[in-house]
Amino acid sequence: MANVTLPNPSHLHRRGIIFAHRDLDVILDAKNNVKPFGVLTGLMPSGRMHLGHSMVIEQVKWFQEMGGDVTIAVADLESQATRGISLSKGREIALQEYVANYAALGLDPDKTNVYFQSRRSVVQRMGFQLGKRTNLNEFEAIYGFGGETNLAHVQAPLVQVGDILHPQTEEFGGLRPIVVPVGVDQDPHLRLTRGIASKTNWFNVNDYSGPGLLITLSVQDENSVLLGQQPNGRLDKSKVAEVFSGIVRKLSDLGFSDINSNPKQGNVVIPAATKKDKSRIKMKMLEYERELGGMGLLSPSSTYQHFAVGLTGDKMSSSKPKTTIFLSDDIDSITKKIRKAYSGGQSTVEEHRRLGGNPDIDVAYQYMMYFFEKDDSYLAEINSNYRNGKILAGEMKQLCIDKATEWMNGHVERRNQSEHLVTEFLAADSI
Ligand code: TRP
């Protein structure tokens, strides 16, 4: 991934399956400085859990092992609104199909909080409140919505904004960076959330035309009086002075020797600050905003994974069982599905030996790369042997079946041992 060096990259990172991020450096800095950070993601309880879903949980696990506290949203309001699944059905699916697999996939029940959107009022409240910071034009630009769009599709993203931002509230862990690992299809929601969060900020930290960084105020309905703007349009100079000395006090915690406070111009310049100080300064300003009564929301970080192709060569989908492997499939049906999988081989043995196969589109190979084979050098070996025709398509499928069987047997064993932990994962408001 661009611009970051990962500690202990997982097979998903090493193989470019997790391929992009926003502000991941903020999370890595927190880890390196032994500061707290959180991880939040969400899953819609809309059907059976399959291998595609398990990748998000793998990402979460990776961050958990790095020290992040973990929150997982069961997007039951979203699946009710967009998939017609009742809240009680959604609960049943979430517990039996999803949470029952979490421990087996490596999540630590003591360090993981699973909650239901329908039961966490602060999520709904924030979604509603922050709706003020966007409008239908933005929804049209981000999601392509138009006049005929069902409003459930407007409400669900706002609830998701609440999901993503609420771990920063005092009740749910306080101000700290939050990373959201997701499939790349979720990026629009992150763009929306990041835009909304930064619009609420009272203080902006920007590059300065000279050396250093510049802090400016963002005067809004919520803070205008506090920031010294009187209803008659005049400035309350003593209020302004107080706010600026507060900024200086906050910044001096960071050890800068020179801080130029210019209440008249409405800015503060820190000449010695560089780009890499930006997020520390930002955190200080969010802290200060909170002291003054603002929300103090930091834009979330995020990481994105590619989707694995469906077994048939089409998209993976819970509603099309032939396209994927469910975590509750038995070995027999897994074997059958892989035998029928889309192949990158040639149609005859003679041609295959001569021309070689294409692992890039061969689903059996792809599934080993995404899910079942953790050894990079072995993977590279079968990749080249497939390309040069030494491994036949049927043989590649058999290799995949063997690995899948091993993986699934291990998973089932771990799940049987840990299934009783389901309630341990649930947050107090969602038991
Ligand atoms: N919208 C997501 C999906 O379609 C689910 C979701 C809800 C989510 N809230 C979230 C994902 C918060 C990440 C973060 O699967």
XYZ file of C-alpha atoms and ligand atoms in Angstrom:
446
model
C 0.000 0.000 0.000
C 1.159 3.483 -0.846
C 3.061 5.613 1.679
C 2.984 3.247 4.625
C 5.176 0.483 5.997
C 3.181 -2.231 7.705
C 4.385 -4.163 10.714
C 3.750 -7.908 10.245
C 1.816 -7.715 6.996
C -0.753 -10.508 6.652
C -1.119 -12.618 3.521
C -3.867 -10.200 2.438
C -1.408 -7.296 2.573
C 1.491 -9.192 1.052
C -0.613 -10.216 -1.937
C -2.115 -6.828 -2.611
C -5.621 -7.978 -1.648
C -5.783 -5.185 0.891
C -4.619 -2.573 -1.542
C -5.566 0.939 -0.465
C -6.170 3.111 2.567
C -7.010 6.555 3.824
C -4.886 8.025 6.632
C -3.593 4.648 7.779
C -0.409 6.429 8.907
C -2.456 7.994 11.722
C -3.226 4.513 13.048
C 0.345 3.273 12.622
C 1.623 6.362 14.449
C -0.744 5.657 17.319
C 0.508 2.107 17.514
C 4.168 3.154 17.356
C 3.663 5.739 20.073
C 1.700 3.271 22.223
C -1.385 5.483 22.015
C -4.889 4.022 21.869
C -6.701 3.488 18.585
C -9.929 1.754 17.698
C -11.174 -0.456 14.892
C -14.731 -0.380 13.676
C -16.447 -2.262 10.938
C -19.941 -3.458 10.206
C -21.661 -6.414 8.607
C -25.195 -6.662 7.340
C -26.960 -9.727 8.674
C -28.569 -10.517 5.381
C -27.700 -14.141 4.700
C -25.145 -16.821 5.377
C -21.584 -15.836 6.212
C -19.176 -16.690 3.410
C -15.455 -16.474 2.745
C -15.757 -12.923 1.428
C -17.130 -11.748 4.777
C -14.374 -13.533 6.640
C -11.750 -11.307 5.009
C -13.052 -8.245 6.825
C -12.834 -10.148 10.094
C -9.243 -11.086 9.226
C -8.418 -7.442 8.773
C -10.048 -6.642 12.107
C -8.041 -9.376 13.764
C -4.825 -7.933 12.348
C -5.590 -4.548 13.900
C -6.666 -6.206 17.132
C -3.315 -7.934 17.379
C -1.686 -4.541 16.865
C -3.494 -3.315 19.971
C -6.659 -1.698 18.623
C -9.903 -1.957 20.550
C -12.547 -3.511 18.319
C -16.173 -2.595 17.714
C -18.311 -4.435 15.170
C -21.687 -3.134 14.081
C -24.432 -5.545 13.197
C -26.125 -3.442 10.542
C -29.599 -4.689 11.375
C -31.302 -1.361 10.645
C -29.619 -1.313 7.252
C -30.639 -4.849 6.340
C -34.165 -4.184 7.548
C -34.390 -1.041 5.446
C -32.581 -2.246 2.333
C -33.100 -6.036 2.337
C -36.442 -6.376 4.106
C -35.032 -8.484 6.940
C -36.865 -8.033 10.237
C -34.851 -7.045 13.300
C -35.545 -10.371 14.997
C -34.514 -12.341 11.926
C -31.439 -10.113 11.582
C -30.496 -10.878 15.166
C -30.821 -14.600 14.621
C -28.708 -14.464 11.457
C -26.087 -12.246 13.107
C -25.605 -14.538 16.086
C -25.774 -17.897 14.339
C -24.137 -17.087 11.044
C -21.670 -14.335 11.884
C -20.725 -13.949 15.537
C -20.534 -17.745 15.957
C -17.544 -17.688 13.587
C -15.675 -14.738 15.086
C -13.664 -16.580 17.723
C -12.819 -19.338 15.243
C -11.523 -16.653 12.866
C -9.247 -15.401 15.599
C -11.046 -12.497 17.260
C -10.598 -12.197 20.996
C -14.038 -12.075 22.667
C -12.654 -10.069 25.584
C -11.428 -7.326 23.280
C -14.295 -7.256 20.788
C -17.592 -5.450 21.156
C -20.397 -6.433 18.841
C -23.480 -4.225 18.901
C -26.740 -3.933 16.994
C -27.533 -0.637 15.269
C -31.120 -0.920 16.451
C -30.033 -1.042 20.085
C -27.449 1.696 20.216
C -29.277 4.980 20.380
C -26.168 7.156 20.173
C -25.496 5.732 16.710
C -28.953 6.687 15.527
C -28.783 10.058 17.276
C -25.468 10.931 15.657
C -26.707 9.815 12.259
C -29.711 12.080 12.623
C -27.773 15.018 14.025
C -24.987 14.837 11.445
C -27.498 14.676 8.617
C -27.396 18.436 9.017
C -23.897 18.463 7.526
C -24.854 16.974 4.172
C -27.643 17.275 1.629
C -29.289 15.562 -1.304
C -26.853 17.089 -3.775
C -23.986 15.398 -1.989
C -25.901 12.106 -1.956
C -26.466 12.471 -5.656
C -22.758 13.131 -6.245
C -21.527 10.305 -4.024
C -24.143 7.612 -4.597
C -25.840 8.684 -7.782
C -29.195 9.016 -6.041
C -32.044 10.768 -7.772
C -35.656 11.703 -7.226
C -36.843 8.101 -7.315
C -34.360 6.867 -4.686
C -35.999 5.208 -1.722
C -35.241 7.161 1.448
C -34.103 3.980 3.186
C -31.005 4.359 1.023
C -30.522 7.856 2.412
C -31.069 6.838 6.010
C -28.786 3.790 5.975
C -25.608 5.756 5.129
C -26.391 8.265 7.867
C -26.706 5.454 10.394
C -23.397 4.179 9.070
C -21.874 7.615 9.735
C -23.100 7.163 13.316
C -21.546 3.681 13.429
C -18.193 4.972 12.263
C -17.972 8.062 14.461
C -19.603 6.984 17.730
C -16.580 5.094 19.127
C -14.984 8.519 19.594
C -17.666 9.656 22.031
C -16.689 9.699 25.690
C -19.079 6.857 26.454
C -17.527 4.542 23.878
C -13.829 5.132 24.398
C -13.249 8.829 23.779
C -11.165 10.701 21.247
C -8.752 8.409 19.433
C -8.074 7.448 15.823
C -10.498 4.885 14.420
C -9.740 2.691 11.427
C -12.488 1.142 9.336
C -11.431 -1.971 7.388
C -13.891 -2.684 4.574
C -14.434 -3.895 1.037
C -13.738 -1.198 -1.515
C -17.472 -0.837 -2.238
C -17.818 0.916 1.142
C -15.530 3.823 0.272
C -18.415 6.163 -0.605
C -19.610 5.857 2.998
C -16.148 6.743 4.233
C -15.960 9.757 1.986
C -19.307 10.880 3.289
C -18.261 10.336 6.910
C -14.918 12.073 6.519
C -16.552 15.052 4.874
C -19.173 15.306 7.591
C -16.656 14.920 10.429
C -14.388 17.637 9.098
C -17.332 20.003 8.567
C -18.111 19.795 12.281
C -14.554 20.750 13.308
C -14.127 24.111 15.050
C -10.419 24.401 14.278
C -8.722 23.657 10.973
C -5.059 22.735 10.697
C -3.668 23.722 7.313
C -0.423 24.167 5.447
C 0.905 27.693 5.729
C 2.235 29.791 2.878
C 5.446 30.284 4.820
C 7.177 27.614 6.896
C 4.977 25.888 9.464
C 1.325 25.068 9.921
C -1.658 27.348 10.267
C -4.639 26.982 12.576
C -7.838 28.795 11.682
C -11.276 28.874 13.278
C -14.385 27.533 11.635
C -17.232 29.677 12.892
C -20.582 27.876 12.823
C -24.045 28.274 14.362
C -22.994 25.899 17.157
C -19.923 27.819 18.242
C -20.222 31.414 17.075
C -21.016 32.875 20.498
C -18.351 30.808 22.202
C -15.818 31.959 19.645
C -16.661 35.585 20.354
C -19.066 36.457 17.525
C -21.854 38.505 19.036
C -25.355 38.347 17.551
C -24.958 42.039 16.580
C -22.003 41.115 14.361
C -19.373 42.623 16.659
C -16.498 40.692 18.134
C -16.321 40.060 21.842
C -12.594 40.738 22.129
C -12.115 39.183 25.507
C -13.801 35.968 24.372
C -11.613 35.879 21.287
C -8.503 36.422 23.424
C -9.575 33.623 25.730
C -10.068 31.176 22.855
C -6.689 32.048 21.366
C -4.868 31.697 24.640
C -6.582 28.327 24.972
C -5.193 27.298 21.597
C -1.701 28.388 22.621
C -1.987 26.567 25.938
C -3.028 23.354 24.138
C -0.229 23.642 21.603
C 2.423 24.294 24.218
C 1.748 20.751 25.506
C 3.412 19.628 22.276
C 6.675 21.430 22.986
C 6.825 23.967 20.122
C 9.048 26.861 21.143
C 7.401 29.384 18.861
C 3.645 29.842 18.528
C 2.358 32.989 16.815
C -1.123 33.792 17.939
C -2.920 36.382 15.780
C -6.436 36.866 17.153
C -6.964 39.858 14.836
C -6.316 37.792 11.717
C -8.097 34.873 13.283
C -5.208 32.424 13.049
C -2.304 30.827 14.851
C 0.948 29.955 13.087
C 3.413 27.343 14.311
C 6.526 28.058 12.254
C 8.472 24.959 13.270
C 5.642 22.505 12.609
C 5.857 20.211 9.597
C 3.454 17.856 7.860
C 4.278 15.059 10.223
C 3.121 17.167 13.190
C -0.263 17.724 11.614
C -2.114 14.862 13.209
C -0.717 15.562 16.716
C -1.809 19.175 16.372
C -5.165 18.118 15.012
C -5.716 15.848 18.032
C -4.905 18.723 20.401
C -7.373 20.974 18.631
C -10.089 18.316 18.784
C -9.404 17.933 22.497
C -9.775 21.672 22.907
C -12.970 21.719 20.859
C -14.401 19.108 23.200
C -13.413 21.169 26.244
C -15.369 24.039 24.734
C -18.419 21.859 24.155
C -17.974 20.726 20.514
C -18.069 17.156 19.234
C -14.350 17.067 18.390
C -14.603 14.389 15.689
C -11.534 13.018 13.928
C -12.011 11.796 10.351
C -11.852 8.005 10.281
C -8.989 6.124 8.663
C -9.805 3.180 6.426
C -8.332 0.214 4.583
C -9.772 -1.419 1.482
C -9.725 -4.944 0.183
C -10.487 -6.310 -3.253
C -13.306 -8.778 -3.594
C -12.467 -12.371 -4.322
C -14.089 -13.475 -7.551
C -17.096 -15.784 -7.242
C -16.528 -19.504 -7.863
C -18.421 -19.295 -11.108
C -16.352 -16.364 -12.314
C -19.157 -13.902 -11.475
C -19.600 -11.850 -8.322
C -19.664 -13.654 -4.964
C -23.109 -13.387 -3.442
C -24.938 -14.995 -0.513
C -28.041 -15.196 -2.624
C -26.226 -17.319 -5.228
C -24.785 -20.269 -3.272
C -22.834 -21.572 -6.252
C -20.711 -18.426 -6.331
C -19.161 -18.837 -2.905
C -18.215 -21.070 -0.011
C -20.190 -20.544 3.165
C -18.544 -21.051 6.523
C -21.274 -23.583 7.243
C -20.754 -25.631 4.056
C -19.691 -29.254 4.510
C -16.599 -30.632 2.813
C -18.672 -32.499 0.277
C -20.390 -29.435 -1.093
C -17.145 -27.442 -0.962
C -15.495 -30.146 -3.056
C -18.327 -30.085 -5.572
C -18.277 -26.296 -5.804
C -14.530 -26.161 -6.422
C -14.730 -28.929 -9.047
C -17.235 -26.793 -10.936
C -15.302 -23.577 -10.450
C -14.334 -21.342 -13.324
C -10.932 -22.367 -14.585
C -8.034 -20.614 -16.268
C -6.872 -23.781 -17.989
C -6.876 -24.730 -21.670
C -9.538 -27.054 -22.989
C -7.288 -30.011 -23.784
C -4.297 -31.448 -21.925
C -2.179 -31.074 -25.035
C -2.995 -27.373 -25.332
C -2.554 -26.813 -21.621
C 0.921 -28.329 -21.651
C 1.812 -26.232 -24.666
C 0.214 -22.890 -23.773
C -0.079 -23.080 -19.990
C -2.936 -21.915 -17.769
C -3.794 -18.474 -16.448
C -3.781 -18.315 -12.629
C -5.058 -14.725 -12.718
C -8.501 -15.937 -13.728
C -8.350 -19.454 -12.327
C -10.714 -19.494 -9.374
C -9.117 -22.488 -7.643
C -5.769 -20.688 -7.671
C -7.371 -17.409 -6.636
C -9.043 -19.062 -3.626
C -5.751 -20.466 -2.479
C -4.233 -17.009 -2.778
C -7.088 -15.221 -1.007
C -8.019 -17.765 1.654
C -6.345 -21.103 2.039
C -2.610 -20.982 1.288
C -0.515 -18.855 3.633
C 2.916 -19.857 2.263
C 4.027 -17.294 -0.323
C 6.810 -19.355 -1.851
C 4.576 -22.391 -2.389
C 1.989 -20.145 -3.951
C 4.592 -18.644 -6.298
C 5.643 -22.149 -7.263
C 2.161 -23.354 -8.221
C 1.573 -20.057 -9.978
C 4.531 -20.568 -12.284
C 3.882 -24.280 -12.728
C 0.351 -23.468 -13.781
C 1.533 -20.830 -16.228
C 4.082 -23.136 -17.789
C 1.614 -25.992 -18.121
C 3.080 -28.387 -15.551
C -0.024 -28.221 -13.365
C -3.295 -29.018 -15.104
C -6.559 -27.262 -14.321
C -7.992 -30.351 -12.643
C -4.850 -30.685 -10.553
C -5.085 -27.064 -9.461
C -8.646 -27.727 -8.358
C -7.519 -30.745 -6.379
C -4.799 -28.705 -4.665
C -7.426 -26.149 -3.757
C -9.840 -28.818 -2.505
C -7.130 -30.277 -0.272
C -6.232 -26.882 1.164
C -9.870 -25.871 1.554
C -10.601 -29.121 3.372
C -7.725 -28.568 5.747
C -8.762 -24.954 6.346
C -12.409 -25.793 6.875
C -11.725 -28.727 9.200
C -9.591 -26.454 11.344
C -12.245 -23.778 11.279
C -15.070 -26.139 12.246
C -13.032 -27.519 15.094
C -12.262 -24.049 16.401
C -15.881 -23.008 15.972
C -17.178 -26.015 17.904
C -14.824 -25.143 20.730
C -15.712 -21.470 20.798
C -19.384 -21.308 19.839
C -20.415 -20.879 23.465
C -18.557 -17.553 23.469
C -21.110 -15.795 21.257
C -22.598 -13.754 24.092
C -19.124 -12.754 25.290
C -18.746 -10.808 22.064
C -21.928 -8.828 22.608
C -21.784 -5.342 24.077
C -23.937 -4.764 27.162
C -26.581 -2.856 25.182
C -26.920 -5.697 22.674
C -27.166 -8.870 24.740
N -22.911 -0.960 4.756
C -22.130 -2.101 5.141
C -22.453 -3.260 4.173
O -23.168 -3.081 3.229
C -22.354 -2.508 6.550
C -21.997 -1.461 7.557
C -22.845 -0.805 8.381
C -20.697 -0.946 7.852
N -22.201 0.054 9.185
C -20.877 -0.016 8.914
C -19.419 -1.190 7.367
C -19.809 0.688 9.441
C -18.344 -0.486 7.907
C -18.535 0.447 8.936
O -21.982 -4.355 4.340
